[in-house]
C-alpha positions as a printed Julia matrix, in Angstrom:
444×3 Matrix{Float64}:
 36.79  240.44   19.78
 40.15  240.68   21.46
 43.46  239.67   19.95
 46.7   238.61   21.52
 49.91  236.83   20.6
 50.73  233.16   20.88
 51.79  233.67   24.51
 48.15  233.85   25.63
 46.86  230.34   24.9
 43.81  228.99   26.6
 44.13  228.69   30.36
 44.86  225.07   31.09
 47.44  224.93   28.28
 49.29  227.7    30.12
 49.23  225.6    33.27
 50.61  222.55   31.5
 52.87  224.07   28.86
 56.02  223.37   30.84
 55.33  219.67   30.31
 54.84  219.98   26.54
 57.55  219.9    23.91
 56.32  222.89   21.92
 57.77  223.76   18.51
 60.81  226.03   18.62
 59.91  229.72   18.43
 61.69  232.53   16.64
 61.64  236.17   17.68
 60.72  238.95   15.3
 60.39  242.38   16.84
 58.02  242.13   19.77
 56.3   239.02   18.45
 56.94  235.3    18.77
 56.99  233.2    15.65
 55.99  229.56   15.32
 58.45  227.47   13.35
 57.36  224.32   11.48
 58.74  222.23    8.68
 56.59  221.07    5.8
 57.81  217.5     5.73
 55.28  214.82    6.67
 57.82  212.88    8.69
 60.34  215.37   10.05
 60.25  218.7    11.82
 62.82  221.46   12.2
 63.08  225.25   11.95
 64.75  227.53    9.49
 64.24  231.27    9.21
 63.85  233.1     5.94
 62.85  236.57    4.97
 59.18  237.24    4.27
 57.08  240.36    3.52
 55.47  242.16    6.42
 51.94  243.2     5.59
 50.51  246.36    7.15
 48.33  245.44   10.13
 46.25  247.64   12.37
 47.74  248.27   15.85
 44.69  246.82   17.59
 45.11  243.52   15.7
 48.52  242.1    16.73
 48.99  239.08   14.48
 51.69  236.52   15.1
 53.62  235.85   11.88
 55.76  232.87   10.97
 58.67  232.78    8.48
 58.79  230.82    5.25
 60.52  227.46    5.51
 62.46  225.33    3.07
 62.13  221.57    3.18
 65.03  219.67    4.68
 64.25  216.7     2.44
 65.16  216.85   -1.28
 62.08  214.72   -2.05
 59.61  216.94   -0.17
 56.53  217.62   -2.32
 54.93  220.23   -0.09
 55.96  223.43    1.68
 53.87  225.41    4.13
 54.21  228.3     6.52
 51.88  230.09    8.91
 51.27  233.64    7.72
 48.83  234.75   10.43
 47.65  233.62   13.84
 45.21  235.12   16.3
 43.78  234.18   19.65
 40.17  234.71   20.72
 39.12  235.45   24.28
 35.37  235.49   23.69
 34.83  231.84   22.8
 35.72  228.91   20.56
 35.53  229.14   16.77
 33.1   226.51   15.52
 33.06  227.17   11.77
 35.03  228.79    8.94
 33.75  229.7     5.46
 35.77  231.09    2.54
 34.36  232.98   -0.44
 36.16  234.65   -3.34
 36.75  237.86   -1.4
 36.4   237.04    2.3
 36.97  234.38    4.93
 34.43  234.27    7.76
 34.73  232.86   11.29
 31.84  232.03   13.63
 31.8   231.1    17.29
 29.46  230.72   20.25
 29.14  234.52   20.36
 26.74  236.54   18.21
 29.45  237.9    15.92
 30.6   236.6    12.54
 33.99  238.12   11.74
 35.12  238.83    8.17
 38.69  238.93    6.84
 39.72  240.3     3.46
 41.55  237.93    1.09
 44.34  237.34    0.31
 46.14  239.32    3.06
 43.57  238.43    5.75
 43.1   241.96    7.04
 40.2   242.45    9.42
 37.17  244.01    7.69
 34.61  244.0    10.48
 31.9   241.74   11.8
 28.21  240.92   11.58
 26.3   241.03   14.83
 23.24  238.79   14.89
 20.41  238.6    17.41
 21.26  235.01   18.39
 24.63  233.42   19.17
 25.78  229.82   19.32
 26.72  229.8    15.62
 27.67  226.19   14.91
 28.08  226.31   11.14
 28.38  228.88    8.36
 28.45  228.55    4.56
 29.54  231.01    1.86
 28.49  230.91   -1.79
 29.11  233.85   -4.1
 27.77  236.96   -2.38
 25.6   234.91   -0.02
 26.52  233.94    3.51
 24.4   231.42    5.46
 24.71  231.26    9.25
 23.02  228.78   11.61
 22.31  230.01   15.14
 21.48  228.72   18.6
 17.79  229.56   18.13
 17.74  226.8    15.45
 17.23  229.35   12.65
 19.26  230.26    9.57
 20.17  233.82    8.61
 20.94  234.69    4.99
 23.24  237.67    4.36
 24.24  239.61    1.26
 28.0   240.23    1.23
 28.97  242.4    -1.78
 32.72  242.48   -2.59
 33.31  246.13   -1.67
 36.34  247.78   -0.09
 34.18  249.11    2.71
 32.74  246.15    4.6
 28.98  246.16    4.02
 26.41  243.5     4.74
 22.67  243.19    4.61
 20.43  240.52    6.06
 18.2   239.08    3.35
 15.98  236.83    5.45
 15.68  234.48    8.41
 14.62  230.87    7.82
 12.02  229.88    8.71
 10.28  233.23    8.51
  8.41  234.47   11.52
  4.82  233.27   11.4
  1.95  232.32   13.66
  0.93  229.45   11.42
  1.38  225.92   12.79
  2.85  224.79    9.45
  5.58  227.44    9.61
  6.49  226.52   13.17
  6.88  222.87   12.14
  9.62  223.85    9.71
 12.06  224.91   12.42
 14.71  222.45   13.58
 14.15  221.08   17.09
 17.86  221.04   17.95
 21.13  222.67   16.89
 21.9   222.91   13.18
 25.25  221.19   12.75
 25.93  221.35    8.99
 24.84  223.0     5.74
 25.31  222.49    2.02
 24.15  224.45   -1.02
 22.91  223.16   -4.38
 24.26  225.73   -6.84
 22.07  224.79   -9.82
 18.72  224.72   -8.01
 19.49  227.34   -5.34
 18.56  224.94   -2.54
 20.02  225.07    0.96
 20.27  221.78    2.9
 20.57  221.87    6.69
 21.37  218.92    8.95
 20.61  218.95   12.65
 21.1   217.12   15.91
 17.35  216.47   15.75
 18.27  213.74   13.2
 16.52  215.49   10.3
 17.53  217.24    7.09
 15.58  220.23    5.81
 15.65  221.7     2.32
 15.13  225.43    1.83
 14.21  227.28   -1.35
 16.11  230.51   -0.96
 14.26  232.65   -3.52
 10.85  231.73   -2.13
 12.19  231.76    1.45
 10.38  228.56    2.35
 11.03  225.0     3.44
 10.75  222.68    0.45
 11.19  219.33    2.22
 12.0   217.83    5.63
 12.87  214.21    6.28
 14.24  212.01    9.06
 17.71  211.13    7.79
 19.42  209.09   10.52
 18.97  207.35   13.84
 21.63  209.63   15.33
 22.62  213.28   15.03
 23.21  214.51   11.48
 26.79  215.75   11.63
 27.84  216.33    8.0
 26.3   217.0     4.6
 27.76  217.5     1.12
 26.24  217.75   -2.37
 27.47  216.48   -5.73
 26.96  219.58   -7.88
 27.0   217.5   -11.07
 23.96  215.31  -10.35
 22.41  216.83   -7.21
 22.97  213.78   -4.98
 23.03  214.58   -1.27
 25.38  212.78    1.15
 24.72  212.85    4.89
 26.84  211.55    7.76
 25.72  210.83   11.29
 26.8   209.88   14.79
 25.1   206.53   14.13
 28.12  205.61   11.97
 26.36  205.63    8.59
 26.7   207.67    5.42
 23.53  207.93    3.35
 22.98  209.04   -0.24
 19.74  210.86   -1.14
 18.27  211.99   -4.42
 15.47  214.43   -5.08
 12.45  212.9    -6.84
 12.08  214.25  -10.36
  9.65  217.2   -10.52
  8.84  216.78   -6.84
 10.08  218.31   -3.62
 10.61  215.07   -1.7
 13.86  213.11   -1.41
 14.43  209.35   -1.41
 17.22  207.24    0.04
 19.26  205.53   -2.68
 22.15  203.98   -0.74
 23.5   203.48    2.78
 27.26  203.23    3.29
 28.35  201.66    6.57
 31.87  200.39    6.99
 32.55  201.04   10.67
 30.43  201.65   13.8
 32.35  204.78   14.76
 30.46  208.12   14.58
 30.91  210.16   11.41
 32.07  213.73   12.03
 32.86  215.06    8.55
 32.32  214.41    4.84
 34.09  215.63    1.69
 33.47  215.0    -1.99
 36.22  215.13   -4.62
 35.47  215.04   -8.36
 38.1   214.91  -11.09
 38.57  213.35  -14.54
 39.9   210.32  -12.67
 36.59  209.75  -10.87
 34.37  210.83   -7.99
 35.45  210.03   -4.43
 33.57  210.38   -1.15
 35.51  210.74    2.12
 34.25  210.37    5.69
 36.13  211.31    8.86
 35.16  209.38   11.97
 35.82  209.28   15.69
 38.17  206.3    15.39
 40.7   208.54   13.63
 40.22  206.97   10.18
 39.22  208.54    6.88
 37.23  206.02    4.83
 36.74  206.65    1.14
 34.48  205.34   -1.62
 34.77  205.6    -5.4
 31.8   206.05   -7.7
 31.36  203.49  -10.49
 31.0   205.17  -13.86
 28.29  202.84  -15.18
 26.12  201.95  -12.18
 26.72  205.06  -10.1
 27.32  202.94   -6.98
 29.93  203.96   -4.42
 32.37  201.15   -3.62
 34.55  201.23   -0.52
 38.19  201.49   -1.64
 40.07  201.8     1.65
 40.91  204.18    4.45
 43.58  206.7     5.37
 45.27  206.19    8.72
 47.47  208.63   10.56
 45.47  210.68   13.04
 45.73  209.59   16.68
 42.24  210.72   17.7
 38.93  211.59   16.01
 38.84  213.29   12.61
 36.68  216.4    13.11
 36.75  218.13    9.71
 37.55  217.48    6.06
 38.11  219.71    3.03
 38.55  218.68   -0.6
 40.32  221.14   -2.91
 42.5   220.9    -6.02
 42.95  217.11   -5.83
 43.97  217.35   -2.17
 42.21  216.22    1.01
 42.77  218.19    4.2
 41.84  216.68    7.56
 41.73  218.22   11.03
 41.73  216.11   14.16
 41.39  215.96   17.91
 45.11  215.18   17.98
 45.74  218.9    17.19
 47.18  218.24   13.72
 46.19  218.97   10.15
 47.11  216.4     7.52
 47.28  217.03    3.79
 46.66  214.02    1.53
 46.97  213.64   -2.22
 45.17  211.11   -4.42
 47.14  210.09   -7.47
 45.48  210.57  -10.88
 43.84  207.46  -12.27
 44.4   205.58   -9.01
 42.88  205.27   -5.56
 46.3   205.43   -3.91
 46.74  208.28   -1.4
 49.87  209.72    0.17
 50.22  211.96    3.22
 52.18  215.0     2.08
 52.41  216.89    5.36
 51.44  216.99    9.02
 50.88  220.52   10.31
 51.11  220.67   14.07
 50.75  224.4    14.77
 47.72  224.12   17.07
 47.73  223.02   20.71
 44.17  221.7    20.86
 41.66  219.81   18.68
 41.32  221.25   15.16
 37.58  221.9    14.95
 37.17  223.35   11.45
 39.03  223.92    8.18
 38.55  225.89    4.99
 40.76  226.45    1.95
 40.97  228.59   -1.18
 43.09  228.11   -4.29
 45.57  230.8    -5.31
 46.86  228.9    -8.37
 45.95  225.49   -9.75
 48.71  224.89  -12.29
 51.43  222.26  -12.02
 52.44  223.99   -8.78
 49.36  224.25   -6.57
 49.24  227.22   -4.23
 46.49  227.51   -1.67
 45.54  229.23    1.55
 44.37  227.03    4.4
 42.36  228.39    7.32
 42.17  226.42   10.56
 40.53  226.95   13.94
 41.1   224.97   17.09
 39.52  224.52   20.5
 42.67  226.2    21.84
 40.81  229.35   20.67
 43.27  230.16   17.89
 42.63  230.88   14.21
 45.53  230.38   11.8
 46.15  231.02    8.12
 48.65  228.86    6.23
 50.16  229.29    2.77
 50.76  225.89    1.14
 52.7   224.98   -2.01
 52.25  221.51   -3.51
 54.63  220.33   -6.2
 53.67  217.95   -9.06
 53.09  214.33   -8.12
 55.67  213.02  -10.6
 58.4   214.51   -8.42
 57.51  212.15   -5.58
 58.6   208.51   -5.41
 55.51  206.62   -4.22
 55.82  203.08   -2.93
 52.51  201.83   -4.36
 53.32  198.16   -4.05
 53.36  198.32   -0.25
 49.86  199.75   -0.16
 48.33  197.73   -2.97
 45.99  195.68   -0.79
 45.37  197.75    2.32
 45.5   201.26    0.8
 46.56  202.45    4.25
 49.02  205.29    4.7
 51.65  204.41    7.31
 51.35  206.39   10.5
 53.86  209.21   10.75
 56.36  208.97   13.58
 55.32  212.24   15.21
 53.74  212.97   18.55
 50.82  215.43   18.56
 51.27  218.68   20.44
 48.64  218.24   23.16
 48.06  219.41   26.68
 48.54  216.49   29.1
 45.38  217.51   30.96
 43.42  217.41   27.69
 44.71  213.9    26.96
 43.71  212.83   30.47
 40.2   214.16   29.91
 40.05  212.36   26.57
 41.06  209.04   28.12
 38.44  209.49   30.84
 35.74  209.88   28.21
 35.24  213.64   28.43
 34.67  215.12   24.95
 34.8   218.66   23.7
 31.92  219.98   21.67
């Protein structure tokens, strides 16, 4: 893996960058610093002092200063604390555990970074590349590879980076039954049932497979959609499984009591646009399901307390192009899009009203994947957000969210539509990328 500063963006951005209004940059030593404001509707730059963490000479990170909001009513502040550029391929997936954050790409290496200062710890080198999705839970790391198999790794929280491969799923066997358990196409998404230790994998072969980790075997396999399975999440409270697909549907599955099979309990279809991402948010105020689709909208459903049905409550509008990834954390929803921005949304307690707190426009290409970890969850929420883009950059953001009562929300205007007004901000995109998009060329 090679690192460089922000001045080495991916090739065709370099060719077009003279035509782009990039954010103002600040100089600090020999490095360039991105400057962004945390307001959802304005953008400016202000420099402030910030601690310099010790970094290895072979890992030149680009740091950004802390910013203060120009608006007295701003409820969120953010700043970029680290940025790196990859030359060996695009980052397809990010996973955060208690101690590490992992990045995976189309190469055979899974890189690990120590939290909270994001220092490089090392990497795992697998036999197969094309790693489309990774998932971290406790000391376990699950990685899905181009050979349509899943590797399970043990990642103990030690100062010296150590890892051990536990198994490969499905296990190597000459039996016809074992060979039938392998996915026929790329594995696009994974989710883990904490209580039953079950791993769910969704694939472009339109199926979902369920793996029993302790026994290292496939428990169930079922045809889930008419299109590619693109997203999967699990309600850890009742074990319900939610799957999204390029066919535009979201389906809810439940495991049959005392059996290994799963049954379909509900199909949610509100728009024909392909589903790219799902997120589930549970709080005392209720359970909400979010879906990000290629039309740039984020639809959401609320679970009825008595019947358990999910009713469509509205959609969040703001992204200019497809929503590619979603993360739910601490009462917040984070969305990454083809328009090169990250949006942070907040749902108000006891209500289905949402507000867009910030638009982060630090990337110069589609935001492919997101992950987040809480630092504090008191009245003032502090979290770290990790983002990767098809511009081949990986960034780490520190975000502070102030209590909702400090924000004046105009609920009456959104009472019927529940639509957040589109922010008056142009995405930072390469003109050649926009031209490709309009011509129907899509990035993976």
